[in-house]
Coordinates of C-alpha atoms in Angstrom, one line a residue:
X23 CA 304.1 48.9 84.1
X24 CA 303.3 52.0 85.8
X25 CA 300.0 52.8 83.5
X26 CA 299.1 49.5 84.2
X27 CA 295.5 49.2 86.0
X28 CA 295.2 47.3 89.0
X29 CA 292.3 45.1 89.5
X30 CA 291.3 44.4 93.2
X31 CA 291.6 41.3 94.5
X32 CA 288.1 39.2 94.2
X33 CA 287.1 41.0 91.2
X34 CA 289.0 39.2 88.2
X35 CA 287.5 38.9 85.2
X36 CA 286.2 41.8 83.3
X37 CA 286.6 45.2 84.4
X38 CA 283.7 47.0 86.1
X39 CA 282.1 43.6 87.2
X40 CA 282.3 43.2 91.1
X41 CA 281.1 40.4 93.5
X42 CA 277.8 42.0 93.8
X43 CA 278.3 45.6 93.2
X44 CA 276.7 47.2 90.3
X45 CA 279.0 48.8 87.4
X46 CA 279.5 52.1 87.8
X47 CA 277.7 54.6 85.6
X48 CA 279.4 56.9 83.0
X49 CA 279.2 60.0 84.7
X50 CA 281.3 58.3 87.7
X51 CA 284.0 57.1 85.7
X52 CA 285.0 60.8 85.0
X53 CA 284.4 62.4 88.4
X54 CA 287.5 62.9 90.0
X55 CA 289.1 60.6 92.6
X56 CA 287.6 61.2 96.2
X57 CA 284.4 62.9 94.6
X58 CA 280.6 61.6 94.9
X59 CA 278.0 62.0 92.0
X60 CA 275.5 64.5 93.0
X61 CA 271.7 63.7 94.0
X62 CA 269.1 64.4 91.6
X63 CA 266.8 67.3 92.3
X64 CA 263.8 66.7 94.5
X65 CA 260.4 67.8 92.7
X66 CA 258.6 70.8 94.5
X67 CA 256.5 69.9 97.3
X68 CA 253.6 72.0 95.4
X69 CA 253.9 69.5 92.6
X70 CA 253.7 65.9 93.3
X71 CA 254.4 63.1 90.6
X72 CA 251.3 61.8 88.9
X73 CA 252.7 58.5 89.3
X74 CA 253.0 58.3 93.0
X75 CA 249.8 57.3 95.4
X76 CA 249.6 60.3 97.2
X77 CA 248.9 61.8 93.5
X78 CA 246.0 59.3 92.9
X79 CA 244.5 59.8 96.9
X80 CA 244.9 63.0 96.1
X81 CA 242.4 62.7 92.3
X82 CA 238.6 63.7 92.6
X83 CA 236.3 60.4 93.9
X84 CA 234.1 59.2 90.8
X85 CA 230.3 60.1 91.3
X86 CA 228.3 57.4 93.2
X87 CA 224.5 57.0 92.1
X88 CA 222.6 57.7 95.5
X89 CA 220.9 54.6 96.6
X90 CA 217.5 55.9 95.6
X91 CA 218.0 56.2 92.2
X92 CA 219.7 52.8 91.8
X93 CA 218.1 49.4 89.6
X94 CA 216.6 47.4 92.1
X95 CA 214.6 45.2 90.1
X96 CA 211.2 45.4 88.2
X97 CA 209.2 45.2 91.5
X98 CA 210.8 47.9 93.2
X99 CA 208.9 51.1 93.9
X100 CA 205.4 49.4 94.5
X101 CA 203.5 50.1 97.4
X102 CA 202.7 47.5 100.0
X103 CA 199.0 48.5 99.7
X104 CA 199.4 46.8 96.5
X105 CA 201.1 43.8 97.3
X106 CA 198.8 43.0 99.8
X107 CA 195.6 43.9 97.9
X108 CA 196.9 41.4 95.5
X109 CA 197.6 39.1 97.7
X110 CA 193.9 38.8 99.2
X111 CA 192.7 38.7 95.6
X112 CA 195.1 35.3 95.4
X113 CA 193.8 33.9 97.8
X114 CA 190.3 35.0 97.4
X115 CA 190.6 32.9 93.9
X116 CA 191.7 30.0 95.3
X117 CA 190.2 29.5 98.5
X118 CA 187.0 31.3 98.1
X119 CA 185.8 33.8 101.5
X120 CA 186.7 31.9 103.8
X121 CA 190.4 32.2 103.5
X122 CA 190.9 34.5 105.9
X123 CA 188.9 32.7 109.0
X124 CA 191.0 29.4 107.7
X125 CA 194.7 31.4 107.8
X126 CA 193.6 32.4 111.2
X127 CA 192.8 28.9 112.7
X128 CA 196.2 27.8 111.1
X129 CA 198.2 30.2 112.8
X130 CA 196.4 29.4 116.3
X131 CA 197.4 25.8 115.5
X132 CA 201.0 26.6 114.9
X133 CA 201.0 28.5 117.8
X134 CA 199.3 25.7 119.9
X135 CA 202.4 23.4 118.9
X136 CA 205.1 25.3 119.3
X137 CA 204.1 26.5 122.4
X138 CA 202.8 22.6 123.3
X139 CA 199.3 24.1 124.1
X140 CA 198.0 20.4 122.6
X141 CA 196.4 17.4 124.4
X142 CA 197.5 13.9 123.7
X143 CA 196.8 11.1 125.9
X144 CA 198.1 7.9 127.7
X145 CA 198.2 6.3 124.0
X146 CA 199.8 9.4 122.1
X147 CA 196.3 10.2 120.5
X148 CA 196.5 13.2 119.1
X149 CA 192.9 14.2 117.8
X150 CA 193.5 18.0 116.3
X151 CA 196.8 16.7 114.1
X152 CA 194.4 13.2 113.4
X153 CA 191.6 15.6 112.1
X154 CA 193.5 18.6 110.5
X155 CA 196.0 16.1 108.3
X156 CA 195.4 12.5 108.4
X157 CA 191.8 12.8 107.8
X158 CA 191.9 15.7 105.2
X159 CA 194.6 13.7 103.3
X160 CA 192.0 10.5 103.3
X161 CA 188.4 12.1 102.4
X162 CA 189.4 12.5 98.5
X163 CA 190.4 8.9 98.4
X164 CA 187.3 8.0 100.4
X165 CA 185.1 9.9 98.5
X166 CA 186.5 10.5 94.7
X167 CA 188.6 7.6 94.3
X168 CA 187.1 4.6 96.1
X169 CA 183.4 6.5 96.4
X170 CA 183.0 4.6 99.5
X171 CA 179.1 4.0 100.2
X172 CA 178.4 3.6 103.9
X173 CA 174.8 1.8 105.1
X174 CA 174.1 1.1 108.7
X175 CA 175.6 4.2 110.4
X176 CA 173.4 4.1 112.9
X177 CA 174.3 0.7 114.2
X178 CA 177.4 3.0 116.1
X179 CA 176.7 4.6 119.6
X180 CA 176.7 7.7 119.4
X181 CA 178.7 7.7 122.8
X182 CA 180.0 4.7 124.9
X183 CA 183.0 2.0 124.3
X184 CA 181.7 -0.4 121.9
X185 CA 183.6 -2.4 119.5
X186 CA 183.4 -2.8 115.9
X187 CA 184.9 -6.4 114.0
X188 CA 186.1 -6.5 110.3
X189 CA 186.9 -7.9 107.7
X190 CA 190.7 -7.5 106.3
X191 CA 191.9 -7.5 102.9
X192 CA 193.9 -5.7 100.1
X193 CA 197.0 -6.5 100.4
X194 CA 198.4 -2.8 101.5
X195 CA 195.4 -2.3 105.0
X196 CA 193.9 0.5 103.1
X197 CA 190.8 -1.0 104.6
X198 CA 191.2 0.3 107.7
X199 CA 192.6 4.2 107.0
X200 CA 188.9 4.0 104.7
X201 CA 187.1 2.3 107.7
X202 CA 188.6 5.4 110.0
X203 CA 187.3 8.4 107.8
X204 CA 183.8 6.6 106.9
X205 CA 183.3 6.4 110.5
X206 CA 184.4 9.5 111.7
X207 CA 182.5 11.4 108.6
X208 CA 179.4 9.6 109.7
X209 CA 179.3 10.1 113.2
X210 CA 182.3 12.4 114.2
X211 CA 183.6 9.9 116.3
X212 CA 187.2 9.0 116.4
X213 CA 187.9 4.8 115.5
X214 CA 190.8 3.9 117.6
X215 CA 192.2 0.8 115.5
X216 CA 194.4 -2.0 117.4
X217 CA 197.2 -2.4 115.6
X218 CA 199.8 -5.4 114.7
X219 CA 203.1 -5.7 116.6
X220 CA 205.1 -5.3 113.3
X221 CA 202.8 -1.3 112.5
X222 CA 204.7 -0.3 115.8
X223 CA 208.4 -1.7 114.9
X224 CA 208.5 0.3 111.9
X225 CA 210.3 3.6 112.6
X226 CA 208.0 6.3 110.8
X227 CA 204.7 4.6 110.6
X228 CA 204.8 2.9 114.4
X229 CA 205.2 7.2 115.5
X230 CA 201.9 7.8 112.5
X231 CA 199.6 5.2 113.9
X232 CA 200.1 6.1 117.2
X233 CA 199.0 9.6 116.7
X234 CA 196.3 8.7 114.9
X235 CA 194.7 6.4 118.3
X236 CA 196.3 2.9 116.7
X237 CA 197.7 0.7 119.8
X238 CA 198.6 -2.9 120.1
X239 CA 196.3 -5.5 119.9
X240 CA 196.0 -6.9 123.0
X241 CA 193.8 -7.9 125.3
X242 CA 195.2 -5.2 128.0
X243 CA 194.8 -2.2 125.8
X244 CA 191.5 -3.4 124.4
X245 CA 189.4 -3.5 127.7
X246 CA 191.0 -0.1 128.7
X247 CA 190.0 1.4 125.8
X248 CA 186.3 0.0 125.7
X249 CA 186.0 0.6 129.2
X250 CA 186.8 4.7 129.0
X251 CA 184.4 4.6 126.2
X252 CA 186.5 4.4 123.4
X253 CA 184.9 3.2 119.7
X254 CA 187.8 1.1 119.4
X255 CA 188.3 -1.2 115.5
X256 CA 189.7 -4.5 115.4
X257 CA 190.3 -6.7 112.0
X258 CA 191.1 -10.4 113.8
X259 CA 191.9 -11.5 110.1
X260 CA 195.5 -10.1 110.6
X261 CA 197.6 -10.7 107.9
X262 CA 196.1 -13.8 106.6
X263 CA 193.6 -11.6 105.7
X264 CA 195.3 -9.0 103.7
X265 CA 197.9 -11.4 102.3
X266 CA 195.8 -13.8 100.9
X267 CA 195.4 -14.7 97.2
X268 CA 193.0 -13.2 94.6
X269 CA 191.0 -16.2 94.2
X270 CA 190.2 -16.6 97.8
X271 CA 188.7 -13.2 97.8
X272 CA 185.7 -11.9 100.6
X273 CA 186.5 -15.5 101.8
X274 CA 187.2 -15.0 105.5
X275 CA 190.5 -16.6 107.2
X276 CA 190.1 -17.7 110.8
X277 CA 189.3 -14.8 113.4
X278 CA 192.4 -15.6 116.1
X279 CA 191.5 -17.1 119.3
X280 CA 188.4 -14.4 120.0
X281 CA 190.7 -11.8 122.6
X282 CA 188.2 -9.3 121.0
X283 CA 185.2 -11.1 122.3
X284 CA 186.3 -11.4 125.7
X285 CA 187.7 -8.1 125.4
X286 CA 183.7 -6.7 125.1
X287 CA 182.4 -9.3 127.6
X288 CA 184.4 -8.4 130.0
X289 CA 183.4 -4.4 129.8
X290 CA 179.8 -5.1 128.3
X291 CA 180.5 -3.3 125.6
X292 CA 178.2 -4.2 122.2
X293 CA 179.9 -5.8 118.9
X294 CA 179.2 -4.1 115.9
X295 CA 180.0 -6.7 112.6
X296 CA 181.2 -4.6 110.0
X297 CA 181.4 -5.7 106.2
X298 CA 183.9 -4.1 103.5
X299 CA 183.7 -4.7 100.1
X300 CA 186.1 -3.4 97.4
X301 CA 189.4 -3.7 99.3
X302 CA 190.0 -6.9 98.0
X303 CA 190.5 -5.4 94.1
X304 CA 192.7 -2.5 94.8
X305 CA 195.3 -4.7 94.8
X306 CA 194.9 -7.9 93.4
X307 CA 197.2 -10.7 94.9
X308 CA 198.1 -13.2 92.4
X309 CA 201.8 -14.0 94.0
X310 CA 204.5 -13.8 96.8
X311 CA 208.0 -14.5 97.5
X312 CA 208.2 -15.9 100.6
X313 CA 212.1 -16.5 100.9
X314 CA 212.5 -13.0 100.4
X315 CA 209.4 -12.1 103.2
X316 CA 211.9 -14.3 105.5
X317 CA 214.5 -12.3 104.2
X318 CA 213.1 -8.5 105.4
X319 CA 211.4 -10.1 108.1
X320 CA 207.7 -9.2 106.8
X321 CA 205.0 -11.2 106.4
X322 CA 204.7 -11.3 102.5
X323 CA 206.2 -9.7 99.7
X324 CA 203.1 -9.3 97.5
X325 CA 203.4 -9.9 93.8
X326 CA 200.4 -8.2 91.6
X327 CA 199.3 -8.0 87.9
X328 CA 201.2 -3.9 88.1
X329 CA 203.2 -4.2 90.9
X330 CA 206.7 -4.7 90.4
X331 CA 206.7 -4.6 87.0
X332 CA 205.7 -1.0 87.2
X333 CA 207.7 0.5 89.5
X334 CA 206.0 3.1 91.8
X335 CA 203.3 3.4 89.5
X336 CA 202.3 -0.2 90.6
X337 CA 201.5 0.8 93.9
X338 CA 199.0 3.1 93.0
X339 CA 195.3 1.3 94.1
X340 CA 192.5 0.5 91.9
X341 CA 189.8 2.8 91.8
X342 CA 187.3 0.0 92.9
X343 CA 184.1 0.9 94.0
X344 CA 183.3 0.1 98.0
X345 CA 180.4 -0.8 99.8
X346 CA 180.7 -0.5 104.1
X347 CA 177.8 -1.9 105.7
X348 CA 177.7 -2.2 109.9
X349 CA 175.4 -4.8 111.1
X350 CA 173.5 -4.9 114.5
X351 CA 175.2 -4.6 117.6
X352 CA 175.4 -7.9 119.4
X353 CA 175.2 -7.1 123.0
X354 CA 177.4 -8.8 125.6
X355 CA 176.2 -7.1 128.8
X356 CA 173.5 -9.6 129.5
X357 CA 175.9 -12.4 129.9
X358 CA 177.3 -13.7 133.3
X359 CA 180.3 -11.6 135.4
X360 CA 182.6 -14.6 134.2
X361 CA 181.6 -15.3 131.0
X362 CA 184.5 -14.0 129.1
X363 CA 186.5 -16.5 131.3
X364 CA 184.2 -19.4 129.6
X365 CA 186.4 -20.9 126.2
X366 CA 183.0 -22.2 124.6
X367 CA 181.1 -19.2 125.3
X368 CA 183.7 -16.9 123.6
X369 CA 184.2 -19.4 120.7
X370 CA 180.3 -19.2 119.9
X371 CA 180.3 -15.1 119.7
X372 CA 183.2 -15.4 117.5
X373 CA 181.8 -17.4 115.3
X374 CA 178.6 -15.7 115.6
X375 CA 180.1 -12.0 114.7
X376 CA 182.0 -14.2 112.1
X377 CA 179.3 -15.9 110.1
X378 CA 177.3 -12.2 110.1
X379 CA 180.2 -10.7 108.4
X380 CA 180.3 -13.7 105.5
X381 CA 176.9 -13.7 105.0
X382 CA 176.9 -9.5 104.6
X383 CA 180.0 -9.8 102.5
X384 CA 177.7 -12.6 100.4
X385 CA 174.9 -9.8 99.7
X386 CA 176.5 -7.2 99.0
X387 CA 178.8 -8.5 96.4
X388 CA 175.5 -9.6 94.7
X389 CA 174.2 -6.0 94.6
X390 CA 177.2 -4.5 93.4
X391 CA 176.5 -3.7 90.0
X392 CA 179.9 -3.3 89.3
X393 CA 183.6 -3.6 90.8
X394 CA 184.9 -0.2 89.3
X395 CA 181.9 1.4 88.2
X396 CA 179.7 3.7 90.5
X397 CA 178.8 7.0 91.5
X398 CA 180.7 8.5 94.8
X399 CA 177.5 8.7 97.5
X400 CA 175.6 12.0 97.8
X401 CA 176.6 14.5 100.8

């Protein structure tokens, strides 16, 4: 009993194992009772333990490669003489002399339009952006791909409102983005086209057509145009023209209830009959579904020999070759100060511009050698 060790309370089980104290070490067991095991020696201050972080701030830094002598890629180190040397030879190969005089008139554009330096007017005509893109995009089409032929030019004033009538056809009016470039490449006057209501209830095209000088087609905007002396286009064909079939082809629909005529004989303004041939096989129209027209709320859905059983590449034109021919001017400022107010009067000019734009449309199709054949027109 008296040699007997006592356990403390809490700590049953087997000996050295507390309720979270550690078991004492060897060198404890034998101190004597009332004693403390002594601290381990300190290392110098002189020598600090490799293994501590004040021993690895204390290591050498590794050598950094100065910035000059570092890989920057196999560009680096030439001269900007050199880059820009070969630069002008770039664009010396590819745009010929005059690419510096052109990069300088583009820059004074961008800087006309972001600073709004531009005119456009009551209409949203904008001339420079009509000039600089939408008529450099057409001229190759005009000129390689259709080879448009243009007779008559002179018909135009050079200056003045006048008004010139055509045809319509193509399914896609192609016809008038041609009749636009032909007549400003001629003359350097700008043709202000009057435009259906559904070109301006489209969201992107409605904003393109009125930057290019297209407005609506009525009688309102006509006569202010003509009468500021505007060279304004009109195709009274509408979209019976465009949409009808192949087989009824350079045969002209009904031209509307003559708002152009009375549009001239009210400003005296001459009529110039133009004649278009060659729209009419750049897309050939040989169907349409008109519950689905109905459906998207457009006047056809054409149906052609490519188009849509080619995709996108259906919608590409035929190369046809084209033949524009303006007539005579048919003056209306000999008639009376109310004549556009007389029904019969205007119904006999609109037949009369009318029949001289069949009976063009008759001859040139018989001197047409060709419908894709023929050499673009020399400059």
């Amino acid at each position: 009993m008296g040699d007997a060790e006592i356990i403390p309370i809490g700590t049953r089980g087997r000996p050295g194992r507390g309720t979270g104290s550690a078991r004492p070490s060897a060198a404890a067991r034998n101190l004597a009772p009332g004693t403390r095991p002594a601290r381990p020696p300190e290392p110098p201050a002189d020598e600090p333990d490799a293994t501590t972080p004040s021993a690895a701030a204390a290591a050498p830094p590794r050598a950094v490669p100065p910035v000059t002598t570092r890989d920057r890629g196999p560009l680096a180190g030439i001269p900007a003489g050199d880059w820009l040397s070969a630069f002008r030879h770039a664009a010396q190969e590819l745009f010929g002399d005059e690419w510096e005089p052109q990069l300088a008139r583009f820059l004074a554009f961008l800087r006309r339009r972001v600073t709004g330096d531009y005119v456009v007017d009551e209409y949203g005509f904008d001339p420079e952006v009509t000039q600089r893109f939408l008529m450099a995009a057409l001229r190759p089409i005009a000129r390689k791909w259709f080879r448009i032929e243009v007779r008559g030019a002179d018909n135009i004033p050079a200056d003045g409102g006048a008004l010139v009538v055509s045809n319509h056809s193509g399914t896609v009016p192609v016809d008038g983005l041609m009749t636009m470039v032909s007549i400003h490449d001629v003359t350097g006057r700008h043709l202000r086209p009057l435009g259906a209501d559904l070109v301006f209830e489209l969201p992107v095209i409605s904003s393109m057509a009125r930057r290019s000088g297209a407005t609506l087609a009525c009688t309102e905007d006509a006569e202010r145009m003509l009468a500021g002396g505007e060279l304004v286009g009109v195709w009274p064909e509408g979209f019976k023209g465009i949409g009808k079939p192949y087989s009824d082809r350079y045969k002209l629909q009904r031209f509307g209830r003559g708002g152009f005529v009375s549009a001239a004989l009210r400003t005296g303004v001459p009529i110039v009959p133009l004649s278009v041939v060659g729209a009419e096989e750049i897309y050939p129209l040989v169907g349409n579904v008109p519950s689905l027209a109905r459906l998207l709320g457009m006047p056809y859905i054409p149906v052609t020999p490519f188009f849509p059983w080619l995709g996108p590449l259906g919608l590409v034109p035929l190369p046809s070759k084209w033949l524009l021919e303006f007539g005579e001017p048919i003056r209306t400022d000999d008639y009376d100060e109310g004549a556009a107010d007389d029904p019969m009067l205007v119904f006999n000019v609109t037949d009369q511009v009318r029949e001289t734009i069949q009976q063009t449309l008759y001859t040139l199709l018989m001197q047409r050698e060709s419908v894709f054949r023929g050499s673009p027109p020399k400059a």
